[in-house]
């Protein structure tokens, strides 16, 4: 609601002037009260009642009222009310979130059964489930901060890593939230859209308040503190952090809902500040109540003689090629139906519904139909189309054509930082693949050069065996199965990783 009030405006405000003639028409046509007229000519009320044929009760709602109200709603709709922007269809529609989990002995206090840390893990898993399809990263911090997982949409990657965290895996004891904020900002710098940082903690060192304010103000990154302590424990230092929201742990889903609301609000504010995006025109919402008011014209005694003019204009605007395979075709255009399917994340269906080629390509891209998306974008001559074609070609492992597509986008729009950055990434992939292929051809990096001596088994020493692979072995492992197949305890793995990070930083 806050972002609606803050960003509400009309895309085409000049249409609001159409309300003025409608009000004048209403004032001149609407019948006046008979009682007021009788009072003007000086007839006593009881005599006026005896001399009046019919009821004195006046109508509360006249046909002109419905017509003018419908016209006013249509004028507001034409003005284009908007309060948020259309997100980039090539990226996730939700903000990335970095979770900084405090992993210290104090978090293992059992005042919240089984412990503060375990309760925090349960809540983090609930939050990840609520953010299905959104990208989330995980950081663990104590006296030092360490990246546990990059931004990912797969909860199966985060779950085993989260379960392996405890105070024993942290190489340095302490409470360095400022270091965690620095790592979180580095993670968010790799995302296409601005995100937020969620601190899950039971305490904050007052000396970190100023550092948190400094780091967050550089990029205006919102912070959410998720406090995992009993209600009796207060942390007044959290209120001194700017752009921060404090959410306390609850026994229901209200805390998760508050966190999600704050992240969505931050995402909406970031989109509103992005001049590259278009405002989402919500004027079509007003068409439905206007249509309901127009339906009153067909009641007995309510039909207005000039209503056929509006119906004629409406029919004149209807495309001659329209057809009705279902009831939605009577009310929504193919692009509107495609937009609804796209917002409902039914991208394959949206790709078949859209007539707009850019949105059709976007839907094909999000549905994983990269070949079809490349074909659609290649027929368009805008910089955005060339950029989207390059992204689809990278997804389709066509790295050299992707370089050419990003270069075409830069030719059409030289000031296109995202195209330049993705061109460099695609070129680096091409160079790496070509280098690896050359090394494979010459035997470099594999211990098999052109002048090496190679032994074979012409003397028939030893025995040749054949092993038939089972069908289960041919099935690819899921991410969770692969992580569980690692021949080590997850705590040992994280402890070794964090020690290595600490040594490299020193």
mmCIF file of C-alpha atoms in Angstrom, residues 312-495:
data_model
loop_
_atom_site.group_PDB
_atom_site.id
_atom_site.type_symbol
_atom_site.label_atom_id
_atom_site.label_comp_id
_atom_site.label_asym_id
_atom_site.label_seq_id
_atom_site.Cartn_x
_atom_site.Cartn_y
_atom_site.Cartn_z
ATOM 1 C CA UNK A 312 -21.402 1.529 -32.535
ATOM 2 C CA UNK A 313 -18.070 3.063 -31.605
ATOM 3 C CA UNK A 314 -17.189 -0.006 -29.538
ATOM 4 C CA UNK A 315 -18.036 -2.367 -32.378
ATOM 5 C CA UNK A 316 -16.090 -0.225 -34.831
ATOM 6 C CA UNK A 317 -12.973 -0.697 -32.707
ATOM 7 C CA UNK A 318 -13.347 -4.490 -32.647
ATOM 8 C CA UNK A 319 -10.819 -6.191 -35.007
ATOM 9 C CA UNK A 320 -12.483 -7.864 -37.967
ATOM 10 C CA UNK A 321 -10.220 -10.888 -37.601
ATOM 11 C CA UNK A 322 -11.349 -11.630 -34.062
ATOM 12 C CA UNK A 323 -12.697 -15.060 -33.325
ATOM 13 C CA UNK A 324 -14.095 -16.733 -30.223
ATOM 14 C CA UNK A 325 -12.667 -20.079 -29.249
ATOM 15 C CA UNK A 326 -13.762 -19.457 -25.656
ATOM 16 C CA UNK A 327 -15.376 -16.929 -23.427
ATOM 17 C CA UNK A 328 -12.079 -15.102 -22.787
ATOM 18 C CA UNK A 329 -11.855 -14.183 -26.485
ATOM 19 C CA UNK A 330 -15.034 -12.130 -26.044
ATOM 20 C CA UNK A 331 -13.430 -9.856 -23.464
ATOM 21 C CA UNK A 332 -9.605 -10.048 -23.773
ATOM 22 C CA UNK A 333 -7.239 -9.631 -26.695
ATOM 23 C CA UNK A 334 -4.634 -12.357 -27.365
ATOM 24 C CA UNK A 335 -1.915 -10.151 -25.849
ATOM 25 C CA UNK A 336 -3.993 -9.600 -22.719
ATOM 26 C CA UNK A 337 -4.566 -13.340 -22.392
ATOM 27 C CA UNK A 338 -0.873 -13.941 -22.935
ATOM 28 C CA UNK A 339 -0.002 -11.409 -20.240
ATOM 29 C CA UNK A 340 -2.273 -13.160 -17.745
ATOM 30 C CA UNK A 341 -0.672 -16.521 -18.554
ATOM 31 C CA UNK A 342 2.802 -14.951 -18.295
ATOM 32 C CA UNK A 343 2.072 -13.475 -14.864
ATOM 33 C CA UNK A 344 0.723 -16.876 -13.814
ATOM 34 C CA UNK A 345 4.124 -18.327 -14.868
ATOM 35 C CA UNK A 346 2.491 -20.440 -17.608
ATOM 36 C CA UNK A 347 5.156 -19.365 -20.076
ATOM 37 C CA UNK A 348 4.599 -22.081 -22.696
ATOM 38 C CA UNK A 349 0.920 -21.165 -22.971
ATOM 39 C CA UNK A 350 1.758 -17.452 -23.029
ATOM 40 C CA UNK A 351 4.154 -18.042 -25.921
ATOM 41 C CA UNK A 352 1.273 -19.365 -28.000
ATOM 42 C CA UNK A 353 -1.141 -16.586 -27.011
ATOM 43 C CA UNK A 354 0.961 -13.463 -27.530
ATOM 44 C CA UNK A 355 0.740 -11.663 -30.860
ATOM 45 C CA UNK A 356 3.295 -9.033 -29.852
ATOM 46 C CA UNK A 357 6.576 -10.518 -31.147
ATOM 47 C CA UNK A 358 8.769 -9.238 -28.293
ATOM 48 C CA UNK A 359 6.501 -10.636 -25.596
ATOM 49 C CA UNK A 360 6.078 -13.839 -27.598
ATOM 50 C CA UNK A 361 9.853 -14.197 -27.627
ATOM 51 C CA UNK A 362 10.086 -13.397 -23.914
ATOM 52 C CA UNK A 363 7.538 -16.115 -23.133
ATOM 53 C CA UNK A 364 9.383 -18.647 -25.294
ATOM 54 C CA UNK A 365 12.612 -17.742 -23.514
ATOM 55 C CA UNK A 366 11.130 -18.164 -20.039
ATOM 56 C CA UNK A 367 9.556 -21.469 -21.141
ATOM 57 C CA UNK A 368 12.992 -22.794 -22.120
ATOM 58 C CA UNK A 369 12.122 -22.869 -25.826
ATOM 59 C CA UNK A 370 15.336 -21.088 -26.753
ATOM 60 C CA UNK A 371 15.354 -22.059 -30.433
ATOM 61 C CA UNK A 372 11.926 -20.535 -30.987
ATOM 62 C CA UNK A 373 12.907 -17.433 -29.017
ATOM 63 C CA UNK A 374 16.054 -16.968 -31.129
ATOM 64 C CA UNK A 375 13.999 -17.251 -34.315
ATOM 65 C CA UNK A 376 11.522 -14.604 -33.112
ATOM 66 C CA UNK A 377 14.114 -12.114 -31.837
ATOM 67 C CA UNK A 378 16.242 -12.438 -34.988
ATOM 68 C CA UNK A 379 13.400 -10.955 -37.067
ATOM 69 C CA UNK A 380 13.269 -7.754 -34.965
ATOM 70 C CA UNK A 381 15.601 -4.805 -35.376
ATOM 71 C CA UNK A 382 15.658 -3.259 -31.896
ATOM 72 C CA UNK A 383 18.547 -3.317 -29.443
ATOM 73 C CA UNK A 384 16.380 -5.074 -26.862
ATOM 74 C CA UNK A 385 15.590 -7.848 -29.347
ATOM 75 C CA UNK A 386 19.278 -8.387 -30.167
ATOM 76 C CA UNK A 387 20.109 -8.461 -26.465
ATOM 77 C CA UNK A 388 17.360 -10.994 -25.749
ATOM 78 C CA UNK A 389 18.528 -13.070 -28.717
ATOM 79 C CA UNK A 390 22.028 -13.159 -27.246
ATOM 80 C CA UNK A 391 20.725 -14.361 -23.883
ATOM 81 C CA UNK A 392 18.684 -17.094 -25.580
ATOM 82 C CA UNK A 393 21.738 -18.186 -27.600
ATOM 83 C CA UNK A 394 23.828 -18.440 -24.430
ATOM 84 C CA UNK A 395 21.113 -20.580 -22.843
ATOM 85 C CA UNK A 396 21.136 -22.675 -26.034
ATOM 86 C CA UNK A 397 24.979 -22.969 -25.830
ATOM 87 C CA UNK A 398 25.470 -21.003 -29.032
ATOM 88 C CA UNK A 399 28.216 -18.798 -27.642
ATOM 89 C CA UNK A 400 29.757 -17.423 -30.840
ATOM 90 C CA UNK A 401 26.375 -16.295 -32.271
ATOM 91 C CA UNK A 402 25.639 -14.782 -28.845
ATOM 92 C CA UNK A 403 28.733 -12.585 -29.167
ATOM 93 C CA UNK A 404 27.485 -11.338 -32.538
ATOM 94 C CA UNK A 405 24.008 -10.660 -31.120
ATOM 95 C CA UNK A 406 25.361 -8.600 -28.227
ATOM 96 C CA UNK A 407 27.562 -6.667 -30.650
ATOM 97 C CA UNK A 408 24.496 -5.972 -32.802
ATOM 98 C CA UNK A 409 22.699 -4.648 -29.712
ATOM 99 C CA UNK A 410 25.635 -2.306 -29.020
ATOM 100 C CA UNK A 411 25.588 -1.072 -32.619
ATOM 101 C CA UNK A 412 21.884 -0.255 -32.363
ATOM 102 C CA UNK A 413 22.263 1.264 -28.885
ATOM 103 C CA UNK A 414 25.873 2.117 -27.959
ATOM 104 C CA UNK A 415 24.953 3.002 -24.349
ATOM 105 C CA UNK A 416 23.881 -0.519 -23.363
ATOM 106 C CA UNK A 417 26.034 -1.667 -20.382
ATOM 107 C CA UNK A 418 24.227 -5.003 -19.980
ATOM 108 C CA UNK A 419 24.911 -5.911 -23.612
ATOM 109 C CA UNK A 420 28.594 -5.014 -23.252
ATOM 110 C CA UNK A 421 28.939 -7.052 -20.080
ATOM 111 C CA UNK A 422 27.220 -10.113 -21.558
ATOM 112 C CA UNK A 423 29.255 -9.808 -24.763
ATOM 113 C CA UNK A 424 32.459 -10.023 -22.715
ATOM 114 C CA UNK A 425 31.111 -13.049 -20.835
ATOM 115 C CA UNK A 426 30.127 -14.826 -24.043
ATOM 116 C CA UNK A 427 33.518 -14.030 -25.604
ATOM 117 C CA UNK A 428 35.292 -15.425 -22.530
ATOM 118 C CA UNK A 429 33.293 -18.646 -22.868
ATOM 119 C CA UNK A 430 34.238 -18.896 -26.565
ATOM 120 C CA UNK A 431 37.930 -18.362 -25.742
ATOM 121 C CA UNK A 432 37.818 -20.968 -22.983
ATOM 122 C CA UNK A 433 36.127 -23.570 -25.204
ATOM 123 C CA UNK A 434 38.573 -22.992 -28.049
ATOM 124 C CA UNK A 435 41.571 -23.201 -25.709
ATOM 125 C CA UNK A 436 40.285 -26.425 -24.185
ATOM 126 C CA UNK A 437 39.695 -27.881 -27.647
ATOM 127 C CA UNK A 438 43.217 -26.964 -28.792
ATOM 128 C CA UNK A 439 44.734 -28.520 -25.690
ATOM 129 C CA UNK A 440 42.691 -31.662 -26.258
ATOM 130 C CA UNK A 441 43.891 -31.896 -29.868
ATOM 131 C CA UNK A 442 47.582 -31.509 -28.957
ATOM 132 C CA UNK A 443 47.472 -33.461 -25.729
ATOM 133 C CA UNK A 444 48.488 -30.489 -23.599
ATOM 134 C CA UNK A 445 47.311 -30.346 -20.003
ATOM 135 C CA UNK A 446 46.522 -34.047 -20.217
ATOM 136 C CA UNK A 447 49.982 -35.650 -20.036
ATOM 137 C CA UNK A 448 49.709 -36.920 -23.626
ATOM 138 C CA UNK A 449 51.923 -34.779 -25.875
ATOM 139 C CA UNK A 450 53.037 -35.467 -29.434
ATOM 140 C CA UNK A 451 56.463 -36.837 -28.371
ATOM 141 C CA UNK A 452 55.298 -38.895 -25.380
ATOM 142 C CA UNK A 453 55.736 -42.655 -25.184
ATOM 143 C CA UNK A 454 52.458 -44.538 -24.989
ATOM 144 C CA UNK A 455 52.090 -48.119 -23.825
ATOM 145 C CA UNK A 456 49.379 -50.415 -25.071
ATOM 146 C CA UNK A 457 48.321 -53.983 -24.248
ATOM 147 C CA UNK A 458 49.585 -55.780 -27.338
ATOM 148 C CA UNK A 459 51.395 -58.361 -25.118
ATOM 149 C CA UNK A 460 48.057 -59.308 -23.619
ATOM 150 C CA UNK A 461 49.300 -58.684 -20.114
ATOM 151 C CA UNK A 462 46.490 -58.648 -17.641
ATOM 152 C CA UNK A 463 42.906 -59.438 -18.379
ATOM 153 C CA UNK A 464 40.310 -57.398 -20.189
ATOM 154 C CA UNK A 465 37.013 -57.134 -18.400
ATOM 155 C CA UNK A 466 33.618 -55.741 -19.321
ATOM 156 C CA UNK A 467 31.309 -54.100 -16.802
ATOM 157 C CA UNK A 468 27.677 -53.629 -17.688
ATOM 158 C CA UNK A 469 26.260 -50.467 -16.187
ATOM 159 C CA UNK A 470 22.930 -50.754 -14.472
ATOM 160 C CA UNK A 471 19.997 -48.619 -15.553
ATOM 161 C CA UNK A 472 20.081 -46.788 -12.237
ATOM 162 C CA UNK A 473 23.675 -45.733 -12.883
ATOM 163 C CA UNK A 474 22.609 -44.077 -16.135
ATOM 164 C CA UNK A 475 20.102 -41.838 -14.370
ATOM 165 C CA UNK A 476 21.547 -38.383 -13.602
ATOM 166 C CA UNK A 477 21.741 -37.479 -9.933
ATOM 167 C CA UNK A 478 19.655 -34.645 -8.601
ATOM 168 C CA UNK A 479 21.379 -31.734 -6.906
ATOM 169 C CA UNK A 480 20.476 -33.031 -3.455
ATOM 170 C CA UNK A 481 21.651 -36.578 -4.293
ATOM 171 C CA UNK A 482 24.931 -35.221 -5.618
ATOM 172 C CA UNK A 483 25.570 -33.202 -2.462
ATOM 173 C CA UNK A 484 24.682 -36.195 -0.267
ATOM 174 C CA UNK A 485 27.039 -38.397 -2.280
ATOM 175 C CA UNK A 486 30.041 -36.282 -1.265
ATOM 176 C CA UNK A 487 32.254 -38.583 0.811
ATOM 177 C CA UNK A 488 32.556 -36.251 3.762
ATOM 178 C CA UNK A 489 30.433 -34.699 6.460
ATOM 179 C CA UNK A 490 28.911 -31.370 5.443
ATOM 180 C CA UNK A 491 30.255 -29.775 8.622
ATOM 181 C CA UNK A 492 33.795 -30.862 7.737
ATOM 182 C CA UNK A 493 33.314 -29.551 4.214
ATOM 183 C CA UNK A 494 32.147 -26.143 5.412
ATOM 184 C CA UNK A 495 34.851 -25.930 8.090
#
